[in-house]
Coordinates of C-alpha atoms in Angstrom, one line a residue:
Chain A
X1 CA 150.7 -4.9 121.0
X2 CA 154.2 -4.7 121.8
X3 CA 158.2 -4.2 120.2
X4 CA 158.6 -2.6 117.2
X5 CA 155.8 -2.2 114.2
X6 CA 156.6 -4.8 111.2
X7 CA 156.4 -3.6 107.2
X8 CA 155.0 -5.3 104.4
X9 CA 157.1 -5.4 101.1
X10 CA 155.2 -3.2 99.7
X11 CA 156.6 -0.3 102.5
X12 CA 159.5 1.5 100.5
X13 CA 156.6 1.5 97.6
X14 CA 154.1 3.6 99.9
X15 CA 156.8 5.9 101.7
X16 CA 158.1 6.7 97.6
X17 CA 154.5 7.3 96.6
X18 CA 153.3 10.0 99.5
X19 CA 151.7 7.7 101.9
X20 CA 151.1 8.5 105.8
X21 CA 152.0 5.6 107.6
X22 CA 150.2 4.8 110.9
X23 CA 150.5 1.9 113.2
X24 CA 147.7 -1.0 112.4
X25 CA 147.5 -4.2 114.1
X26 CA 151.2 -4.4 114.4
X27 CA 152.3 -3.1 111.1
X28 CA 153.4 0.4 110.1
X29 CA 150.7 0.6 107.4
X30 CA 149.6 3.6 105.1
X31 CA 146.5 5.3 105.9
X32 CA 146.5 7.5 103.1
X33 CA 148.3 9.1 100.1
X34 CA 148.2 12.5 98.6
X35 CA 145.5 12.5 97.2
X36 CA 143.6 11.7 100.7
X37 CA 141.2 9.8 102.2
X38 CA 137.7 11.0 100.0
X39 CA 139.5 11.3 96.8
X40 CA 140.8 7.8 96.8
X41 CA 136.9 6.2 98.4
X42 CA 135.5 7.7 94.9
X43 CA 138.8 6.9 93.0
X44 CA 138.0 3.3 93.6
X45 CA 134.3 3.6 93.0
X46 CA 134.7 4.7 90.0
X47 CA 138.0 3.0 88.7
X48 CA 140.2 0.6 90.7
X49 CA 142.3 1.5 94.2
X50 CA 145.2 -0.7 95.2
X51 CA 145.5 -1.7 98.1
X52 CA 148.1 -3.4 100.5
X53 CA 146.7 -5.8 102.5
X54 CA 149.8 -8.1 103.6
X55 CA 148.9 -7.5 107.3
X56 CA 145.9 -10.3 106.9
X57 CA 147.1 -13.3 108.3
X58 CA 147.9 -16.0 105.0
X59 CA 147.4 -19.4 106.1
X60 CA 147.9 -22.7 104.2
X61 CA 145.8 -26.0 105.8
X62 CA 147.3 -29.3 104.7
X63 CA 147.4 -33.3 105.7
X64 CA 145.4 -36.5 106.0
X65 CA 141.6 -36.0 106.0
X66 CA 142.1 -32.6 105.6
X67 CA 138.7 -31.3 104.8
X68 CA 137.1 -33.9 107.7
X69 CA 139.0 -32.5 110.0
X70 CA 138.8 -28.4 109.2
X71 CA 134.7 -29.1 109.6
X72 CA 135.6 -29.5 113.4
X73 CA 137.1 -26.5 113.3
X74 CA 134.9 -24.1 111.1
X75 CA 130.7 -24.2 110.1
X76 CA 131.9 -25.5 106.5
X77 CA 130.9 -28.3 104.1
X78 CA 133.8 -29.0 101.9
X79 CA 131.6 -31.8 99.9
X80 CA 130.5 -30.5 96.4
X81 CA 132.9 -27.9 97.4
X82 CA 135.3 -27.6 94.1
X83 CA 138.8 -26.4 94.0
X84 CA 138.9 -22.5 93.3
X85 CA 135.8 -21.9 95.0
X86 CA 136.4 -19.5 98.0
X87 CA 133.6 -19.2 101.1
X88 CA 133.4 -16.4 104.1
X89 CA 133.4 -18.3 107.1
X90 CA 133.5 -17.9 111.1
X91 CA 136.1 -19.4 113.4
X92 CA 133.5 -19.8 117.0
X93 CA 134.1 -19.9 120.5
X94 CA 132.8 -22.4 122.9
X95 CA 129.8 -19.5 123.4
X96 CA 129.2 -19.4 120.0
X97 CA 130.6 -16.0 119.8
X98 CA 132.9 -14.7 116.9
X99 CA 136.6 -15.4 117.3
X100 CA 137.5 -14.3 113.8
X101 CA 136.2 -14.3 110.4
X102 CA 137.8 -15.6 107.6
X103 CA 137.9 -16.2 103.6
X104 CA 138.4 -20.1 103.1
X105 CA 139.8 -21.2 99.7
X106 CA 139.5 -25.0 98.7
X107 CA 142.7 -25.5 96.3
X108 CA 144.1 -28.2 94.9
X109 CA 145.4 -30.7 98.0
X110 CA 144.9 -28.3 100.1
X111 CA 142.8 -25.1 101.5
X112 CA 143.6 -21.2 102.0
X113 CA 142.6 -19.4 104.6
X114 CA 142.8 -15.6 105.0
X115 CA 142.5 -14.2 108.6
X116 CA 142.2 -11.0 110.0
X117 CA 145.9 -9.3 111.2
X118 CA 145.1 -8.9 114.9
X119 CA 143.8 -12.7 114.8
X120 CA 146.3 -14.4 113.3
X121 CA 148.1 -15.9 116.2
X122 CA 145.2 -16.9 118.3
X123 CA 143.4 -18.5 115.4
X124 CA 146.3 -20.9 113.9
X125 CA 146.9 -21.7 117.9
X126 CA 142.6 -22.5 117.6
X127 CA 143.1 -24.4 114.4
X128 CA 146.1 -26.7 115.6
X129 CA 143.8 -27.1 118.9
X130 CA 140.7 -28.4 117.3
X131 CA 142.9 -29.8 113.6
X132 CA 145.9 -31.8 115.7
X133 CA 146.4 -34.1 112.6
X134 CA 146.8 -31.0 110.2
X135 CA 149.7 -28.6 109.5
X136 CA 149.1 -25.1 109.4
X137 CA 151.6 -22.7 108.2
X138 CA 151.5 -18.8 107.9
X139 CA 152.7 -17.7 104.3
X140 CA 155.2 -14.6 103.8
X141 CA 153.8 -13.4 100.6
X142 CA 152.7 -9.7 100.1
X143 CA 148.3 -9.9 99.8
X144 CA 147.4 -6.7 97.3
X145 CA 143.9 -5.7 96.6
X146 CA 142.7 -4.4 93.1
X147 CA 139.1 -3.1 93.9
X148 CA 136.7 -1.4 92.0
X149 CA 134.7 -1.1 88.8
X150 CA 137.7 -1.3 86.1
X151 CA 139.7 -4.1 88.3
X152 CA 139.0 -6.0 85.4
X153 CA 140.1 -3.6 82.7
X154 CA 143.7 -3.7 84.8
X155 CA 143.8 -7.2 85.4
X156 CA 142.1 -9.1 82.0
X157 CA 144.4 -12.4 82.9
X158 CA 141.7 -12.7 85.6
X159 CA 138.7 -11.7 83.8
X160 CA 137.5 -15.3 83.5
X161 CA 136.8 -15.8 87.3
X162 CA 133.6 -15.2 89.2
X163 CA 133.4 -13.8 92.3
X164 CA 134.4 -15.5 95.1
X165 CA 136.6 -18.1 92.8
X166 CA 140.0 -17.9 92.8
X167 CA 143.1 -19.5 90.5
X168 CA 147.1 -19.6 90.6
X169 CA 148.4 -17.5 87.7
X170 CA 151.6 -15.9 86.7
X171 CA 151.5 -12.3 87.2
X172 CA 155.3 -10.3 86.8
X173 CA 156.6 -13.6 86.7
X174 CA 155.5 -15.1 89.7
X175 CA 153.1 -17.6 91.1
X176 CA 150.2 -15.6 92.6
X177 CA 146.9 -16.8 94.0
X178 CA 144.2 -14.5 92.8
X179 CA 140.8 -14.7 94.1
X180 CA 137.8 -12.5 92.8
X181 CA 136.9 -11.0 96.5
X182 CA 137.2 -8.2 98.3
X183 CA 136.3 -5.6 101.2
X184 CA 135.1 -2.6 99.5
X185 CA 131.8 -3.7 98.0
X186 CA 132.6 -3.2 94.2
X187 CA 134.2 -6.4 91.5
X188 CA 138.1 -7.2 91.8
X189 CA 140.4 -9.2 93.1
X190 CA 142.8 -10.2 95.6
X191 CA 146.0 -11.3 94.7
X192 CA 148.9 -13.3 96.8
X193 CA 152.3 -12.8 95.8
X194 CA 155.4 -14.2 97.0
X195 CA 157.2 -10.9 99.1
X196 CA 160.1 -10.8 96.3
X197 CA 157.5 -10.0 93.5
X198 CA 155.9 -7.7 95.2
X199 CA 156.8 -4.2 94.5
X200 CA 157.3 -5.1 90.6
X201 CA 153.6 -6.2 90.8
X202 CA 152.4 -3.5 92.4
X203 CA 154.0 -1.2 90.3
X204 CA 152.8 -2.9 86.9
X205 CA 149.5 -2.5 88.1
X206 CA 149.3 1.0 89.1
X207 CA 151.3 1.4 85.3
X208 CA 147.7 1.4 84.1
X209 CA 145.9 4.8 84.1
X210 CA 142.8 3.5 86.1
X211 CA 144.9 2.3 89.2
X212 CA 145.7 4.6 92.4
X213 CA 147.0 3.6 95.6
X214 CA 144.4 3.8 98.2
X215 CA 144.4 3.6 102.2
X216 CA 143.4 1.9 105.3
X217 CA 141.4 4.9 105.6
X218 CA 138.8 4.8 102.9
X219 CA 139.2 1.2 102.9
X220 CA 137.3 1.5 105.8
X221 CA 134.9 4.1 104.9
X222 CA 134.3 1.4 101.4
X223 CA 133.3 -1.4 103.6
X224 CA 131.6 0.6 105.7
X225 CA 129.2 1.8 102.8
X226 CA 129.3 -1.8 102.1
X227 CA 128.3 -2.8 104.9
X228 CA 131.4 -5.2 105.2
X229 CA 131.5 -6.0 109.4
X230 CA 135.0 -5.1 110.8
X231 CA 136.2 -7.3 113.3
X232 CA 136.8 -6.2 116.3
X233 CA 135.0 -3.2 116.1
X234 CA 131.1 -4.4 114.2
X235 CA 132.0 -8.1 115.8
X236 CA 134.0 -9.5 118.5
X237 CA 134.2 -12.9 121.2
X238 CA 131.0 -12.0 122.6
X239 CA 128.9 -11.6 119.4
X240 CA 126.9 -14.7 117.7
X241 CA 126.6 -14.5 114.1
X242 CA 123.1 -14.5 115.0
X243 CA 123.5 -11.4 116.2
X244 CA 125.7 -10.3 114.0
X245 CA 123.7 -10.8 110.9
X246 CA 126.5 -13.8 109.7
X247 CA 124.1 -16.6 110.2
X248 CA 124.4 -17.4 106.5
X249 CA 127.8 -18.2 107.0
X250 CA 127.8 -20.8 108.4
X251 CA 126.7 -23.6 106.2
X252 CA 122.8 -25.3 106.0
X253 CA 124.3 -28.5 106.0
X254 CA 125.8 -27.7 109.6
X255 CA 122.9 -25.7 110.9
X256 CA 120.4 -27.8 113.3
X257 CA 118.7 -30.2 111.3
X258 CA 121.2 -30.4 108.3
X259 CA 123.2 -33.4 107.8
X260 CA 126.5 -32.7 109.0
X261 CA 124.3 -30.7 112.4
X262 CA 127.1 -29.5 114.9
X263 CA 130.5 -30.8 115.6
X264 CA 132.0 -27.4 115.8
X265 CA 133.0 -24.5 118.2
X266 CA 129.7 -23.4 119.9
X267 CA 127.4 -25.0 117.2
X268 CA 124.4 -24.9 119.7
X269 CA 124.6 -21.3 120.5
X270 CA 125.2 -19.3 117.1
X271 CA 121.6 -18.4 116.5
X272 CA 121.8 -16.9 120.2
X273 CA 120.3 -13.2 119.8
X274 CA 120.7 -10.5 122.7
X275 CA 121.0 -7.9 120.3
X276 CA 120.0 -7.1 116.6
X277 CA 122.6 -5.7 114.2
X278 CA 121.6 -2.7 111.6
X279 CA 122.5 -0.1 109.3
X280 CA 121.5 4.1 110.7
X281 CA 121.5 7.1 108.6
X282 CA 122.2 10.0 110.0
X283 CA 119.0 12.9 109.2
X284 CA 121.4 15.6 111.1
X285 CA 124.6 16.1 109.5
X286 CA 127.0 15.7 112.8
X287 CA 129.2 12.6 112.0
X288 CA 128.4 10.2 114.4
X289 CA 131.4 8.1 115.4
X290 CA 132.0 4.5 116.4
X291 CA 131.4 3.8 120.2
X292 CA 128.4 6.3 120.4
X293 CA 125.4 5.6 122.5
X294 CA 121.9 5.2 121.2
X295 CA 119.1 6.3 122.8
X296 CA 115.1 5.8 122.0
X297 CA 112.5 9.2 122.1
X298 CA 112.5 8.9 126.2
X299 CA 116.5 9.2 126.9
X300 CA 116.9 5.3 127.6
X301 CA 119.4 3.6 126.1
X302 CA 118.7 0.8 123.5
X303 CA 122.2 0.5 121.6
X304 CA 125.5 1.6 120.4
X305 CA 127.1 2.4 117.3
X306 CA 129.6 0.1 116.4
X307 CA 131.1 1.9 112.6
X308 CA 130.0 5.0 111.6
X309 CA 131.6 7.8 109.5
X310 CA 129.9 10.6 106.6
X311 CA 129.8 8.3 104.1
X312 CA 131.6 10.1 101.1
X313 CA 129.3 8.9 98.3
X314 CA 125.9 9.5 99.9
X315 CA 127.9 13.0 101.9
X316 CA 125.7 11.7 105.1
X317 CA 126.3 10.2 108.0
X318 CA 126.1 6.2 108.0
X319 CA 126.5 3.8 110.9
X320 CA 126.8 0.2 112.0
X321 CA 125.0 -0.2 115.0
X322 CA 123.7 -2.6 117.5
X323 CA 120.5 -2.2 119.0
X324 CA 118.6 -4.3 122.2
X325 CA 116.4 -6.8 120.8
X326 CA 113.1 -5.1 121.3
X327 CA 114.1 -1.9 119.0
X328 CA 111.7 -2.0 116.3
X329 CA 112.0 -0.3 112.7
X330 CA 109.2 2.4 113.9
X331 CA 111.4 3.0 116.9
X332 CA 112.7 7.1 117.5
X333 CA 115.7 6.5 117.8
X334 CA 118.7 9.3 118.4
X335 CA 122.7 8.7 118.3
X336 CA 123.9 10.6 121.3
X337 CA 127.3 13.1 120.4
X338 CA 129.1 15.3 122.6
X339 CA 125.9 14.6 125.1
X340 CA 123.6 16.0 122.5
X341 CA 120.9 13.6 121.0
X342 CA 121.1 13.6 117.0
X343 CA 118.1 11.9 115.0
X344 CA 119.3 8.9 113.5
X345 CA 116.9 6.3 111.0
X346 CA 117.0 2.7 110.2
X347 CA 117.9 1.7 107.0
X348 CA 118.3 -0.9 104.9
X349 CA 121.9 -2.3 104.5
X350 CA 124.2 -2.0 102.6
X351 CA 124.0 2.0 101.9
X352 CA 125.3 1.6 98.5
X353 CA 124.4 -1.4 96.1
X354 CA 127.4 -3.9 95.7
X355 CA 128.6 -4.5 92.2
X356 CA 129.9 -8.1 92.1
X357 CA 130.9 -9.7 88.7
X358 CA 128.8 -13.3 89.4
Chain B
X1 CA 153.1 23.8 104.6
X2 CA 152.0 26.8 104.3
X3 CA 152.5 29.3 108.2
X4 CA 152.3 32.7 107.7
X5 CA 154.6 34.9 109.4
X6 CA 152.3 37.6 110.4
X7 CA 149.8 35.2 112.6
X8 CA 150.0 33.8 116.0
X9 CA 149.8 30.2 116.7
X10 CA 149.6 27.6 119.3
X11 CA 151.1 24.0 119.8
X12 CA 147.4 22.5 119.4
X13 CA 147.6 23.8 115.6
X14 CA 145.1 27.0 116.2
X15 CA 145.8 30.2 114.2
X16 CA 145.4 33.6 116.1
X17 CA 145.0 37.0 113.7
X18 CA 145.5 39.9 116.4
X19 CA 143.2 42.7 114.7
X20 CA 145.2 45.0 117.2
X21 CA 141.5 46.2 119.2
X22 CA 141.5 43.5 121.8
X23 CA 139.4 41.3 119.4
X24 CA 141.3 38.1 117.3
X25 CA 139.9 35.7 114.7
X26 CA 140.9 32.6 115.3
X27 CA 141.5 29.3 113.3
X28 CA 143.1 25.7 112.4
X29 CA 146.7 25.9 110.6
X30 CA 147.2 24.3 107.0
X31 CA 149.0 21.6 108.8
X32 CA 146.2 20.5 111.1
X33 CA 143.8 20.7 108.3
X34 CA 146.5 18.5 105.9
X35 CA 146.1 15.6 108.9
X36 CA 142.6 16.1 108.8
X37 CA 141.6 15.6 105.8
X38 CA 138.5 16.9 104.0
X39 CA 136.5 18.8 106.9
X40 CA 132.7 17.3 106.5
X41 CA 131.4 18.8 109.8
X42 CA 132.4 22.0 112.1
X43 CA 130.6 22.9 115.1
X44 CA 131.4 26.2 116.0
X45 CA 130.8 28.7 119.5
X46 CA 127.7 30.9 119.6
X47 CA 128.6 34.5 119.7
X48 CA 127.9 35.4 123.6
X49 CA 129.7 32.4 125.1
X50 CA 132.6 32.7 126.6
X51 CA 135.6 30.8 127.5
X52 CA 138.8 30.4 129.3
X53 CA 142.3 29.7 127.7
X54 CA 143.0 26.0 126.8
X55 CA 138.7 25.1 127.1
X56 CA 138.0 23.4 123.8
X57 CA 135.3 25.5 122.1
X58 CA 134.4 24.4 118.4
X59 CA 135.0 20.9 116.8
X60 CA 136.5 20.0 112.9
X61 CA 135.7 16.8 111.8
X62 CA 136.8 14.8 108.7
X63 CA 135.8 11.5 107.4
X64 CA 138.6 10.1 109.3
X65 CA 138.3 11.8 112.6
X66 CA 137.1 14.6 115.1
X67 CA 139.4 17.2 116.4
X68 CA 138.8 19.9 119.2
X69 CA 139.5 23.6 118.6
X70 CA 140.7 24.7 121.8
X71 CA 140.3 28.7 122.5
X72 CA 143.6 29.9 122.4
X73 CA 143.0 33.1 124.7
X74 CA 140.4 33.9 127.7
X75 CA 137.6 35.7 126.0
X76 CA 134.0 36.2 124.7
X77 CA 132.7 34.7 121.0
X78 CA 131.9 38.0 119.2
X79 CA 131.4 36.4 115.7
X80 CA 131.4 32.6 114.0
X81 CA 131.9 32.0 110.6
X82 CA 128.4 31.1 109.2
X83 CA 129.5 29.8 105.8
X84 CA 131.4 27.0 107.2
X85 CA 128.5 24.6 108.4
X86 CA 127.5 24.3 104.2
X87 CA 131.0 24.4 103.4
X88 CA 133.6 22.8 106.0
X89 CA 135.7 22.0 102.9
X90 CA 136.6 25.6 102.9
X91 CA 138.8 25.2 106.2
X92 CA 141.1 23.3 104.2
X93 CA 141.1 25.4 100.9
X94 CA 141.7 28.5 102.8
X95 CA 142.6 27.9 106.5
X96 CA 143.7 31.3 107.2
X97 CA 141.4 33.6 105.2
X98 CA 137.7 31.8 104.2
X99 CA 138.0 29.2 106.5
X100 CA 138.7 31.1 109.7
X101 CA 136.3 29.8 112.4
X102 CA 135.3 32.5 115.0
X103 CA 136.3 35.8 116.8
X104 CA 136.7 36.6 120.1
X105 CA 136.8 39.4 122.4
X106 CA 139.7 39.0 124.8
X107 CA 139.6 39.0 129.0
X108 CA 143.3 39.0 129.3
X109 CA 144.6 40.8 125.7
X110 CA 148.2 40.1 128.4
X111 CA 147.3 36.4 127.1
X112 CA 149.0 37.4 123.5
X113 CA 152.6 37.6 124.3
X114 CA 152.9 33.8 124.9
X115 CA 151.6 32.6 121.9
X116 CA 154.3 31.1 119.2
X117 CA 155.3 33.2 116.5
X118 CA 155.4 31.1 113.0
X119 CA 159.4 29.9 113.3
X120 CA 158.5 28.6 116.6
X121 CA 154.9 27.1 115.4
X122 CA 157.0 25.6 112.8
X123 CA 159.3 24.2 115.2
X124 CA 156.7 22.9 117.0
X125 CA 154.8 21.1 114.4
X126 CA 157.7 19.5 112.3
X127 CA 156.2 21.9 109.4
X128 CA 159.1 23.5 107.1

């Protein structure tokens, strides 16, 4: 990443409101405010946490046969697919290996797509590539998250949707698109709003008492305990969703033996399986970090850690991990930090139970 | 941010009390434990082992991220503070009291003079 960081709209707003900004995928983005990183994971478990998301990559699909032709470019089936309903979806290599994922909205003549920042780029130069007869264009508007269990206590104008639906409304006077999604595990909502409307949005919804600003940082520890996949770090080019556990993304209809089978990116190779993805808790209280090795009772390695942090509502250590195909669920296994071996256990994922409104 | 004038300090944001007997207790200033964050893990020296100036010899870790204590002055661990590993927390409620981290025994007590004084830890660390 080169030149100089961009800001969101919403970046006088965190500077005002005590926020360390660090550099993110391009943007100057705020990792934290005052209150830090473990107060504002719990804030938002308990209440809601805003959050400024406008690095994600905002992405409008339109023209003729538009829904035939994003099939050749993503593993979805836009038939019996009605407007306002929003899907998790995978743009594939050729190898059938990850080159993004991505929240696709069907609207009303036409379909959202939100990508991930450091993506953004690549995929809409993948989407014009495979899509020729379709226009893509990358929207300006500011994306804000409201996340956690009194979201909809703050934000009753979008009490009527169910998760992963989404509708235009006016909110401080503006056209936003608010979809009932999110990254941390817990109900709420992601809202689009034109750059201009912004701050005033921002600032009537932390008006409520419920709201605080929250970070990158425990918007990463939040997924994490969700166990939310981050790309680039849990997922990259070289990992199938097969692997990856995302096989359920893509959809039956476009799997072998459905009846749209293939016809995108890779389609023959997504169930490939080197590796097998899993949730580790840590039994020794050393936090055991992302990029640390993992070793079975004899020394040998059998995996990596991929995420991994002290997860601040369970207080232990928690980890994303992939492990070699022959690890099984009885298998010792020991994260290795510092060069000392640490007893680590397979769990069942996610660590904490999410809380969607369905 | 809190630097008080009667410690020692270096550029890596460690904390030096000179008890005036050729032995020091040694932490992390307020301002590397405000970057931190909540500590959640410390992994401190056993008493015996000994180090040279500048080897890193304990590590603080937050949610967010591990740091390495580096030992400030040539010398032998005489003493570890063994309430931290229950309570890291207590690093950042009282860096330079409660949440000191070890003590040493110094090889080269000539290593003193060229620690910062607080104005120039200040300096240093964009603290005011």
């Amino acid at each position: 990443m080169s030149g100089a960081l961009q800001r969101t709209p919403l970046h006088a707003l965190h500077l005002e409101l005590g926020a360390r900004m660090v550099p993110f995928a391009g943007y100057e983005m705020p990792v934290q405010y005052a209150d830090g990183l473990k107060a504002e994971h719990l804030w938002t478990r308990e209440h809601a946490g805003l959050f400024d998301v406008s690095h994600m990559g905002q992405l409008r699909a339109r023209g003729d046969d538009l829904h035939v032709a994003l099939e050749r470019a993503l593993p979805v089936d836009f038939a019996g697919w009605p407007a306002g309903l929003q899907k998790y979806s995978l743009l594939l290599n050729e190898r059938g290996g990850i080159d993004d994922d991505l929240m696709v909205t069907r609207l009303e003549g036409g379909v959202a797509i939100v990508v991930n920042a450091a993506c953004k780029e690549n995929d809409v130069a993948r989407m014009r590539l495979l899509c020729p007869g379709l226009e893509f264009s990358v929207l300006d508007h500011a994306l804000i998250a409201l996340q956690g269990p009194r979201a909809e206590e703050v934000l009753p104008e979008a009490a009527d949707l169910k998760f992963m639906h989404a509708r235009t409304m006016q909110l401080a006077g503006a056209d936003c698109l608010v979809s009932r999604s999110g990254y941390t595990g817990e109900d709420g909502f992601e809202i689009s709003v034109p750059a201009a409307h912004a701050v005033a949005l921002a600032r009537k919804l932390l008006a409520h008492p419920a709201v605080k600003l929250v970070g990158l940082g425990a918007r990463d520890t939040l997924r994490l305990e969700a166990a939310l996949l981050l790309y680039g770090q849990d997922m990259d080019s070289g990992t199938t969703p097969g692997e990856a556990g995302l096989a359920w993304a893509i959809a039956r209809s476009r799997r072998a033996g459905g009846a749209k089978a293939g016809g995108f990116p890779g389609s023959a190779l997504v169930d490939r399986a080197r590796k097998r993805f899993l949730g580790l808790l840590g039994l020794e209280p050393v936090p055991v970090r992302s990029g640390a090795p993992l070793v079975d009772a004899s020394g040998a390695s059998v995996g990596r850690v991929t995420s991994g942090t002290v997860s601040p509502t369970l207080g232990k250590p928690v980890m994303l991990a992939y492990v070699d195909s022959g690890v099984s669920d009885r298998t010792h296994l020991n994260a290795v930090v510092r060069n000392q071996p640490h007893a680590v256990k397979i769990v069942p994922l996610p660590f904490i139970p999410k809380r969607y409104k369905r | 941010m809190d630097v008080p004038e009667k410690l020692k300090y270096t550029a890596s944001h460690e904390w030096i009390a000179d008890h005036g007997d050729g032995t020091v207790s040694v932490g992390i200033t307020a301002v590397a434990a405000d970057q931190l964050g909540e500590l959640v893990y410390v992994e401190l020296p056993e008493p015996g082992a000994r180090f040279r100036q500048g080897d890193a010899c304990a590590v603080v870790e937050s949610t967010k991220a591990a740091s390495d204590v580096y030992a400030p002055l040539s010398g032998e661990v005489i003493a570890s503070n063994g309430a931290l590993p229950d309570a890291p927390g207590q690093v950042n409620v009282s860096p330079y009291s409660d949440g000191w981290l070890f003590k040493l025994k110094l090889a080269n007590p000539e290593e003193l003079a060229a620690l910062l004084d607080a104005a120039a830890y200040r300096a240093s660390a964009g603290a005011h």
